[in-house]
mmCIF file of C-alpha atoms in Angstrom:
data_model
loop_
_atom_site.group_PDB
_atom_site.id
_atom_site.type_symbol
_atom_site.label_atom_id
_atom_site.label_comp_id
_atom_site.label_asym_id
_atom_site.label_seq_id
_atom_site.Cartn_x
_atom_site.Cartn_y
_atom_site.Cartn_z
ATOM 1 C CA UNK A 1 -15.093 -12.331 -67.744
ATOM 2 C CA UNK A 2 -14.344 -8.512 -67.447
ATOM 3 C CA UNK A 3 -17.914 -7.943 -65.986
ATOM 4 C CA UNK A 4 -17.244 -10.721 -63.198
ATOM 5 C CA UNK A 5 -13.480 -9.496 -62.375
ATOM 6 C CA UNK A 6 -15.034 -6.237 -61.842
ATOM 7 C CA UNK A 7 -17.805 -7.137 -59.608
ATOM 8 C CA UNK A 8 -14.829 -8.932 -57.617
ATOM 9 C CA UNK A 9 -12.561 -5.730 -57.554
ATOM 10 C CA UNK A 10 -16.399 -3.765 -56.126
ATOM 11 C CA UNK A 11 -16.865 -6.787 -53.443
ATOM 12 C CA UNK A 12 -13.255 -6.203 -52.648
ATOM 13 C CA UNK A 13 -13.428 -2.426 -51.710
ATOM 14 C CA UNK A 14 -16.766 -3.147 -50.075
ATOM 15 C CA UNK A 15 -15.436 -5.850 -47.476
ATOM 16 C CA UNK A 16 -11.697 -3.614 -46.936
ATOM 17 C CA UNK A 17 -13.924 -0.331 -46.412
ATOM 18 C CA UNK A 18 -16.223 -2.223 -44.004
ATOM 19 C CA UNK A 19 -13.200 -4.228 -42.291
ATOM 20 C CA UNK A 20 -11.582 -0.836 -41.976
ATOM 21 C CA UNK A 21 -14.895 0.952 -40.048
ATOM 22 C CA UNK A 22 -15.329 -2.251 -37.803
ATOM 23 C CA UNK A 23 -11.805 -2.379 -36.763
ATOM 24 C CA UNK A 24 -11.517 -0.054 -33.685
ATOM 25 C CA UNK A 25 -14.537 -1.533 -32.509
ATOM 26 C CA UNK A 26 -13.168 -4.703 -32.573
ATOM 27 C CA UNK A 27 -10.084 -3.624 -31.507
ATOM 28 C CA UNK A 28 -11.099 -1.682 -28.526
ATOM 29 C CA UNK A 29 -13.447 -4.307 -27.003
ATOM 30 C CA UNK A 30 -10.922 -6.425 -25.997
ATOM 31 C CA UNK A 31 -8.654 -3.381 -25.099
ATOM 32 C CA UNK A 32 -11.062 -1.072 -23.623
ATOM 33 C CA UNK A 33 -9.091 -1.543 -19.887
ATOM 34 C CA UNK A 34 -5.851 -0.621 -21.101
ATOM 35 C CA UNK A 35 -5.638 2.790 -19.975
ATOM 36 C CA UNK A 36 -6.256 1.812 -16.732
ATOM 37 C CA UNK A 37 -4.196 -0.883 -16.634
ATOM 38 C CA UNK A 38 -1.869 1.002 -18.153
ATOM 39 C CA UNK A 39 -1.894 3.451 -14.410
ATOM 40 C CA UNK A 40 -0.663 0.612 -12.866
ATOM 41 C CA UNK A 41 3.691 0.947 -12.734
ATOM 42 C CA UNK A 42 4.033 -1.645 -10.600
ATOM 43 C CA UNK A 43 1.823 -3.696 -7.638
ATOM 44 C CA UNK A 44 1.582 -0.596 -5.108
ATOM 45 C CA UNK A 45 2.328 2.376 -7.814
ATOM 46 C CA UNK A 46 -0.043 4.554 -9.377
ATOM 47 C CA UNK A 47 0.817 6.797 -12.426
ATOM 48 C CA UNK A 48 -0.888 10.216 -11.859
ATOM 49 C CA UNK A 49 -0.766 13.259 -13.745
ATOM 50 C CA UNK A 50 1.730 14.928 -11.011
ATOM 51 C CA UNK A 51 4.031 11.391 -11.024
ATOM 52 C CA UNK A 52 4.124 8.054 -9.659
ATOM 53 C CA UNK A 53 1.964 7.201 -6.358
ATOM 54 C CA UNK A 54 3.735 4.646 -4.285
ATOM 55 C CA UNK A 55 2.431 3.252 -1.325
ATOM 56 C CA UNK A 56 4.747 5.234 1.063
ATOM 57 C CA UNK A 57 3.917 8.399 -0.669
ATOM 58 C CA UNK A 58 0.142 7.129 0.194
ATOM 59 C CA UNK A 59 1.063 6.378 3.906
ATOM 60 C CA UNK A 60 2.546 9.868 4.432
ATOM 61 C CA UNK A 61 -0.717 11.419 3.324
ATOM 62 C CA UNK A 62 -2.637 8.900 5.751
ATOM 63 C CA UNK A 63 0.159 9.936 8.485
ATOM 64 C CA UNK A 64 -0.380 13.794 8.028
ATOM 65 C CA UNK A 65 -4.252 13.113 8.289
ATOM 66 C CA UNK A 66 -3.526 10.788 11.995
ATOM 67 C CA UNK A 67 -1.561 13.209 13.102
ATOM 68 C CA UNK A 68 -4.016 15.974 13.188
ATOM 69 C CA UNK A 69 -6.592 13.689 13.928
ATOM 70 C CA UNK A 70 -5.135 13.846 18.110
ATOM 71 C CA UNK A 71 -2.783 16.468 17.719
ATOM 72 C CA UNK A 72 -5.725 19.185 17.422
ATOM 73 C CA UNK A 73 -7.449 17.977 20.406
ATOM 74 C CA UNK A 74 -4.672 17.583 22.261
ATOM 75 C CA UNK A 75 -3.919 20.936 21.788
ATOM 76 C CA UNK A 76 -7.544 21.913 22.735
ATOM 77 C CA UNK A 77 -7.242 20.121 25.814
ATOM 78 C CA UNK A 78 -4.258 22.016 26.818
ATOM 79 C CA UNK A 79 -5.643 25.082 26.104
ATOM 80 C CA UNK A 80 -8.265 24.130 28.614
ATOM 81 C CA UNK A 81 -5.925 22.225 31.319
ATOM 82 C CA UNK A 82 -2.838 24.133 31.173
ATOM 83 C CA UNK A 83 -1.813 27.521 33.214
ATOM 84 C CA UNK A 84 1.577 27.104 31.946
ATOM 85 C CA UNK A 85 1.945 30.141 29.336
ATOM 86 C CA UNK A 86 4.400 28.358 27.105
ATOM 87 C CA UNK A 87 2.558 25.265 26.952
ATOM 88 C CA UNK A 88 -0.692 27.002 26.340
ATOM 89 C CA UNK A 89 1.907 28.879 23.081
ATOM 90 C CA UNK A 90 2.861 25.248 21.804
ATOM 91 C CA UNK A 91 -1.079 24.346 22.173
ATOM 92 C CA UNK A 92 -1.631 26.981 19.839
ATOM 93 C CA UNK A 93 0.802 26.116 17.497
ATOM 94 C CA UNK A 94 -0.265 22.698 17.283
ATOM 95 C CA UNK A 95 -4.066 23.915 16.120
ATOM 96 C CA UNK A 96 -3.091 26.329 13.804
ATOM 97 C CA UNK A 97 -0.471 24.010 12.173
ATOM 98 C CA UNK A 98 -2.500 20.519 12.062
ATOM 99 C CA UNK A 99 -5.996 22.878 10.871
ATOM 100 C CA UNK A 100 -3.269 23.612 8.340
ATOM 101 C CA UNK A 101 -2.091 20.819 7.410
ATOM 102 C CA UNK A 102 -5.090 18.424 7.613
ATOM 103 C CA UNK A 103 -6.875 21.134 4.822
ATOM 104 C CA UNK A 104 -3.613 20.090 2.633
ATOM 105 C CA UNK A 105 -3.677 16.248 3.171
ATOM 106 C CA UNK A 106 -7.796 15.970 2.305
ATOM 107 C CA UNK A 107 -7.147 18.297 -0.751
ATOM 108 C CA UNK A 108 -4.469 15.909 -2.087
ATOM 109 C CA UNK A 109 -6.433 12.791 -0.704
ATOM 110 C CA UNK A 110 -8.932 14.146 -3.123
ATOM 111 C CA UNK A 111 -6.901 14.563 -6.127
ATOM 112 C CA UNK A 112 -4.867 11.359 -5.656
ATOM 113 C CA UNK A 113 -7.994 9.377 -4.406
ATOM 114 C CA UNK A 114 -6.145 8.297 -1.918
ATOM 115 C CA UNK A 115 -8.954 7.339 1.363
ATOM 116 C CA UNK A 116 -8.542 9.079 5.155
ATOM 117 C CA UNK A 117 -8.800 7.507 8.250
ATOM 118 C CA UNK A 118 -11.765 9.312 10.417
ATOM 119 C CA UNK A 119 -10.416 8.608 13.799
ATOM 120 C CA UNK A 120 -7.228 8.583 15.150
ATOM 121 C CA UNK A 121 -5.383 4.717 15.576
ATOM 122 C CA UNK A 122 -5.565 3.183 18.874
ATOM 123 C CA UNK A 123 -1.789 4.453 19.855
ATOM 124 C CA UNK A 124 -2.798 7.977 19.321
ATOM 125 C CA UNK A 125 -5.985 7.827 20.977
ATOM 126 C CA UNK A 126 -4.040 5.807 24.098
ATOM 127 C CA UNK A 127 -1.656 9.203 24.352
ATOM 128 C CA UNK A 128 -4.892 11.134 24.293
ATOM 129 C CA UNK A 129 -6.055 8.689 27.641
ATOM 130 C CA UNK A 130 -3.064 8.918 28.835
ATOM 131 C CA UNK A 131 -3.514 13.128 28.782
ATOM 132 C CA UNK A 132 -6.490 13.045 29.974
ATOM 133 C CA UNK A 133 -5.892 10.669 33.286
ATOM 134 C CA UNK A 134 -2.829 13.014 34.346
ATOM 135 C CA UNK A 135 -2.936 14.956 37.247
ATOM 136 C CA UNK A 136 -2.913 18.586 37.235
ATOM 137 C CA UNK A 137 0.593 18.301 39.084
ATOM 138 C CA UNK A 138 2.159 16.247 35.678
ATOM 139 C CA UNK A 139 -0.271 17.331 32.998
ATOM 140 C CA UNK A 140 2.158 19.342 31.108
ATOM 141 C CA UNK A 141 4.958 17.138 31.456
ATOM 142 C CA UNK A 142 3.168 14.277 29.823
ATOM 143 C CA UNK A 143 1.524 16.518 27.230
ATOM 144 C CA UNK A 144 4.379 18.435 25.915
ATOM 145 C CA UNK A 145 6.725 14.649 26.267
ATOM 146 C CA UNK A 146 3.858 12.728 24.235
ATOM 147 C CA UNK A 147 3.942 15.012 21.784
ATOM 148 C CA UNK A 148 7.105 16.004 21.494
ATOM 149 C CA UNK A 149 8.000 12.479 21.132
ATOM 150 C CA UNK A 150 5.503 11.976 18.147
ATOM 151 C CA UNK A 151 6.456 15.147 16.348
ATOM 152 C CA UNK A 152 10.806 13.594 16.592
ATOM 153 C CA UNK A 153 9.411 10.179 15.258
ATOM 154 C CA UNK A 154 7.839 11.168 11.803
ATOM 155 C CA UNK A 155 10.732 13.801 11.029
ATOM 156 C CA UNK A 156 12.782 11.959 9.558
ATOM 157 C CA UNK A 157 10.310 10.191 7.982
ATOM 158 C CA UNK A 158 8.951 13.140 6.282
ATOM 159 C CA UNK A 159 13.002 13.458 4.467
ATOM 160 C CA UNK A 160 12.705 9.803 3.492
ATOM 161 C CA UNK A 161 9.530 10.058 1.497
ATOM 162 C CA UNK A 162 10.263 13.821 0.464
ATOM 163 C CA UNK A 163 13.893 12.253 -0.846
ATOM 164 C CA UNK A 164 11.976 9.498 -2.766
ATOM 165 C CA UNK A 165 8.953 10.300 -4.200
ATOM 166 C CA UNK A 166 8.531 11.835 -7.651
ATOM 167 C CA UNK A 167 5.076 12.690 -6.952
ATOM 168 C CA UNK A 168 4.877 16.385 -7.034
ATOM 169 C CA UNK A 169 1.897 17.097 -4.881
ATOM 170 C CA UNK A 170 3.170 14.815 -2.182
ATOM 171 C CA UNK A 171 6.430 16.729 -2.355
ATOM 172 C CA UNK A 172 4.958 19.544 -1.974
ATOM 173 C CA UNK A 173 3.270 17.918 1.324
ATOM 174 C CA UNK A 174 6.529 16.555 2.479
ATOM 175 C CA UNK A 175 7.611 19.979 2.712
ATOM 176 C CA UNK A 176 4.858 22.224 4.305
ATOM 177 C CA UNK A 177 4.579 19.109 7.094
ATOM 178 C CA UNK A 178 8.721 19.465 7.291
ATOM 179 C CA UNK A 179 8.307 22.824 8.537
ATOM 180 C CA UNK A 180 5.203 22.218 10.593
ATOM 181 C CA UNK A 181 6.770 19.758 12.629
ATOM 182 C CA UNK A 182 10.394 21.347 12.994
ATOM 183 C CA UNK A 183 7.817 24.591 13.946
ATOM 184 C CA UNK A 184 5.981 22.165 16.646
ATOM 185 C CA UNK A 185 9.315 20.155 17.871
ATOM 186 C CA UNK A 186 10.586 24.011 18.163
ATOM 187 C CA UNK A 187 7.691 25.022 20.488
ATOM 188 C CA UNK A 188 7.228 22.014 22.796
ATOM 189 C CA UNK A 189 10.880 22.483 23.263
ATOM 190 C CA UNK A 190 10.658 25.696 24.600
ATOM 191 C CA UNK A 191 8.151 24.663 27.510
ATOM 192 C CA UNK A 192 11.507 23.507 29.044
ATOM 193 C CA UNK A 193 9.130 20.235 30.061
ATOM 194 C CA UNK A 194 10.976 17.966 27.261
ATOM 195 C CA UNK A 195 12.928 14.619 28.822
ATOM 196 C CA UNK A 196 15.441 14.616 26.031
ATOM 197 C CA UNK A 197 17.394 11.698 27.697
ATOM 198 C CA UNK A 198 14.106 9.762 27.494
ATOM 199 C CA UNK A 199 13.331 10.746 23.946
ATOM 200 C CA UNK A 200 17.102 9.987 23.173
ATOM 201 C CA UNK A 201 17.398 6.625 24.698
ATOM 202 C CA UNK A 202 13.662 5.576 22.833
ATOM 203 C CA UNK A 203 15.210 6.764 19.626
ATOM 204 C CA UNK A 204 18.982 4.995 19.813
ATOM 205 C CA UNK A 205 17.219 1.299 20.911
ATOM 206 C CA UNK A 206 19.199 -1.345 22.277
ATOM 207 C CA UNK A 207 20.779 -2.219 19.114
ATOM 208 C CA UNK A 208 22.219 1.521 17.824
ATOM 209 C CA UNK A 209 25.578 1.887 16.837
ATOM 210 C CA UNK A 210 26.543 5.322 16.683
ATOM 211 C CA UNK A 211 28.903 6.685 13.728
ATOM 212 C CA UNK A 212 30.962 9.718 13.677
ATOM 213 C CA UNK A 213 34.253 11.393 15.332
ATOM 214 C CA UNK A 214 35.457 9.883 18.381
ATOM 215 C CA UNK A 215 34.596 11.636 21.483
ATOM 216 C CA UNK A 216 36.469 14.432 23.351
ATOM 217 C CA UNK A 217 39.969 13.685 24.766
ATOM 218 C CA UNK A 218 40.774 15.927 27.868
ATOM 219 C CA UNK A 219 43.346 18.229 27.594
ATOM 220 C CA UNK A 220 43.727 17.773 23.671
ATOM 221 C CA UNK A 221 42.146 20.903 21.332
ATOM 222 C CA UNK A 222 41.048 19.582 18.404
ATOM 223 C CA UNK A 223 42.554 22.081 15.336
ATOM 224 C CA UNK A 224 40.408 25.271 14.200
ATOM 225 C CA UNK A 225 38.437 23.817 10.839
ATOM 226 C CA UNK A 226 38.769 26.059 7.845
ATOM 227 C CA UNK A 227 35.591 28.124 7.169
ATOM 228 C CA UNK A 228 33.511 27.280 4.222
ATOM 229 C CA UNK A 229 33.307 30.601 2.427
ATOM 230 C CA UNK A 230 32.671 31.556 -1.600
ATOM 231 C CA UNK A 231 35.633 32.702 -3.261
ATOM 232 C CA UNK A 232 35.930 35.407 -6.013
ATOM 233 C CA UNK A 233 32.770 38.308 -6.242
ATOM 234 C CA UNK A 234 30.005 36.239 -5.113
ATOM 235 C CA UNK A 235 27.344 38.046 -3.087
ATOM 236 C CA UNK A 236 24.655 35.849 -1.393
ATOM 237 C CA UNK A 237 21.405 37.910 -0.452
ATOM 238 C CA UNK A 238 19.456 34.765 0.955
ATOM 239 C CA UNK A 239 19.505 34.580 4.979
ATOM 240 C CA UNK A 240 20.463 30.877 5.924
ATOM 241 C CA UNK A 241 17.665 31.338 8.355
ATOM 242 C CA UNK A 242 13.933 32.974 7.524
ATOM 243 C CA UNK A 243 13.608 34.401 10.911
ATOM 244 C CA UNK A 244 14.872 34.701 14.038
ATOM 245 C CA UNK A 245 16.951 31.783 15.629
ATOM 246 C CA UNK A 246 14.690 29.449 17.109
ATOM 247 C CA UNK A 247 11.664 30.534 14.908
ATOM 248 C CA UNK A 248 10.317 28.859 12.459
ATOM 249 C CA UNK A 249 8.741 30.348 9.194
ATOM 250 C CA UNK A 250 5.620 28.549 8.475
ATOM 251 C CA UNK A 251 3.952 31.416 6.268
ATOM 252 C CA UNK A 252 2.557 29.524 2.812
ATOM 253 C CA UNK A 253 -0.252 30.604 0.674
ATOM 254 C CA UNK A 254 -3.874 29.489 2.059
ATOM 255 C CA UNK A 255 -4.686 25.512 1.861
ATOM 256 C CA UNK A 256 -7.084 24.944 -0.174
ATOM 257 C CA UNK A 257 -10.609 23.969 0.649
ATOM 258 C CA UNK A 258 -10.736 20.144 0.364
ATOM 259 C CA UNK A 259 -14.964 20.506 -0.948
ATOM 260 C CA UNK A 260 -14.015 21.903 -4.084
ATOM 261 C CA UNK A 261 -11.332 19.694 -5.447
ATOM 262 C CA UNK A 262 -12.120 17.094 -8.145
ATOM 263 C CA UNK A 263 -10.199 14.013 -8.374
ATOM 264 C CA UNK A 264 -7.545 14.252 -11.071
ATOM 265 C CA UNK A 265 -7.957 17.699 -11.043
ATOM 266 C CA UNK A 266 -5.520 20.749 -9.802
#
């Protein structure tokens, strides 16, 4: 009776010690998708090592590819079409910012695995038509309005996402496209060509309701507001500005090169 109890007890630490080894492969048959389902936060929202990946953070990406996809050649064109110094300076602007920026959106495309359009939509390519068919007499009127129209439409859409996401590398876009576009908005400006009434009206719609103070009454001065200044021994050093007014500071380190990034990767 010993002997058998004992060959029991041996049979028992034979089948726990084999149960124990076979358990994770058990176990991780049935489990073996977990970590990626696990990525998934909710239907359009991808964890990622720099944060969350929703499907607006994706769209900006796409946007900031689109975007140079015409806005280069359009400012190729003008450098071709135009006599108009300024317009050929906002032409430049638009190259050097959207070679720029487009190096920044494939390098995060990459890391995010997140897939570029090759082409630009059929909107941007109809404002591409649409510079090509003008006459030399209107050419840089309906350039520097097309595009300065574009540039006012995904500003504040740039805030919005930058605001929302808690993705760091699309942050990170959100703000080198900020200052590209307040840098191109700047420029085209400065042709003196922009219909701001135009852009205005397109922006407001028929159905805006405008907030604020009321307007001006004539002959009643409004009181002198109270500055907003620091109080007690505080010294600021920053400038509120990084350059001169009407100048925008788009100096960055170098974009990366989009052929050497790895997904998941810095």
């Amino acid at each position: 009776m010993p002997r058998m109890n004992g060959s029991i007890l041996v049979g028992l630490a034979i089948a726990g010690t084999i149960g124990a080894l076979a358990y994770p492969v058990v176990y991780s048959y049935p489990h073996r998708d977990d970590a990626a389902k696990a990525a998934v936060v909710t239907g359009e929202t991808w964890n990622t090592q720099w944060g969350p990946l929703t499907a607006l953070d994706r769209s900006l990406i796409v946007r900031v590819r689109l975007a140079g996809l015409w806005e280069l050649p359009a400012g190729q064109q003008a450098m071709q079409r135009s006599t108009n110094p300024a317009v050929k300076e906002a032409a430049n602007h638009l190259i050097v910012g959207h070679n720029d920026l487009d190096k920044r959106a494939r390098t995060i495309s990459a890391q995010l695995n997140v897939p570029l359009p090759s082409q630009p939509n059929a909107q941007q390519q109809g404002f591409l038509d649409q510079m090509t068919a003008a006459s030399a007499a209107d050419y840089d009127k309906v350039w520097a309005n097309l595009l300065r129209t574009a540039h006012g439409k995904i500003f504040p859409d740039i805030a919005t996402v930058r605001n929302n996401t808690r993705n760091s590398l699309v942050r990170q876009l959100c703000s080198d496209t900020n200052q590209t576009v307040l840098d191109h908005i700047t420029i085209l400006e400065k042709t003196g060509l922009i219909d701001f009434e135009t852009i205005a009206e397109g922006a407001a719609g028929p159905s805006a309701s405008p907030t604020g103070p009321p307007p001006p009454v004539p002959g009643v001065v409004p009181p002198n507001a109270p500055a907003v200044e620091p109080t007690g021994n505080v010294v600021g050093t920053s400038k509120p500005s990084p350059g001169a007014p009407g100048v925008v500071n788009t100096n960055r380190p170098e974009a990366k090169d989009p052929n050497t990034v790895v997904q998941g990767q810095q």
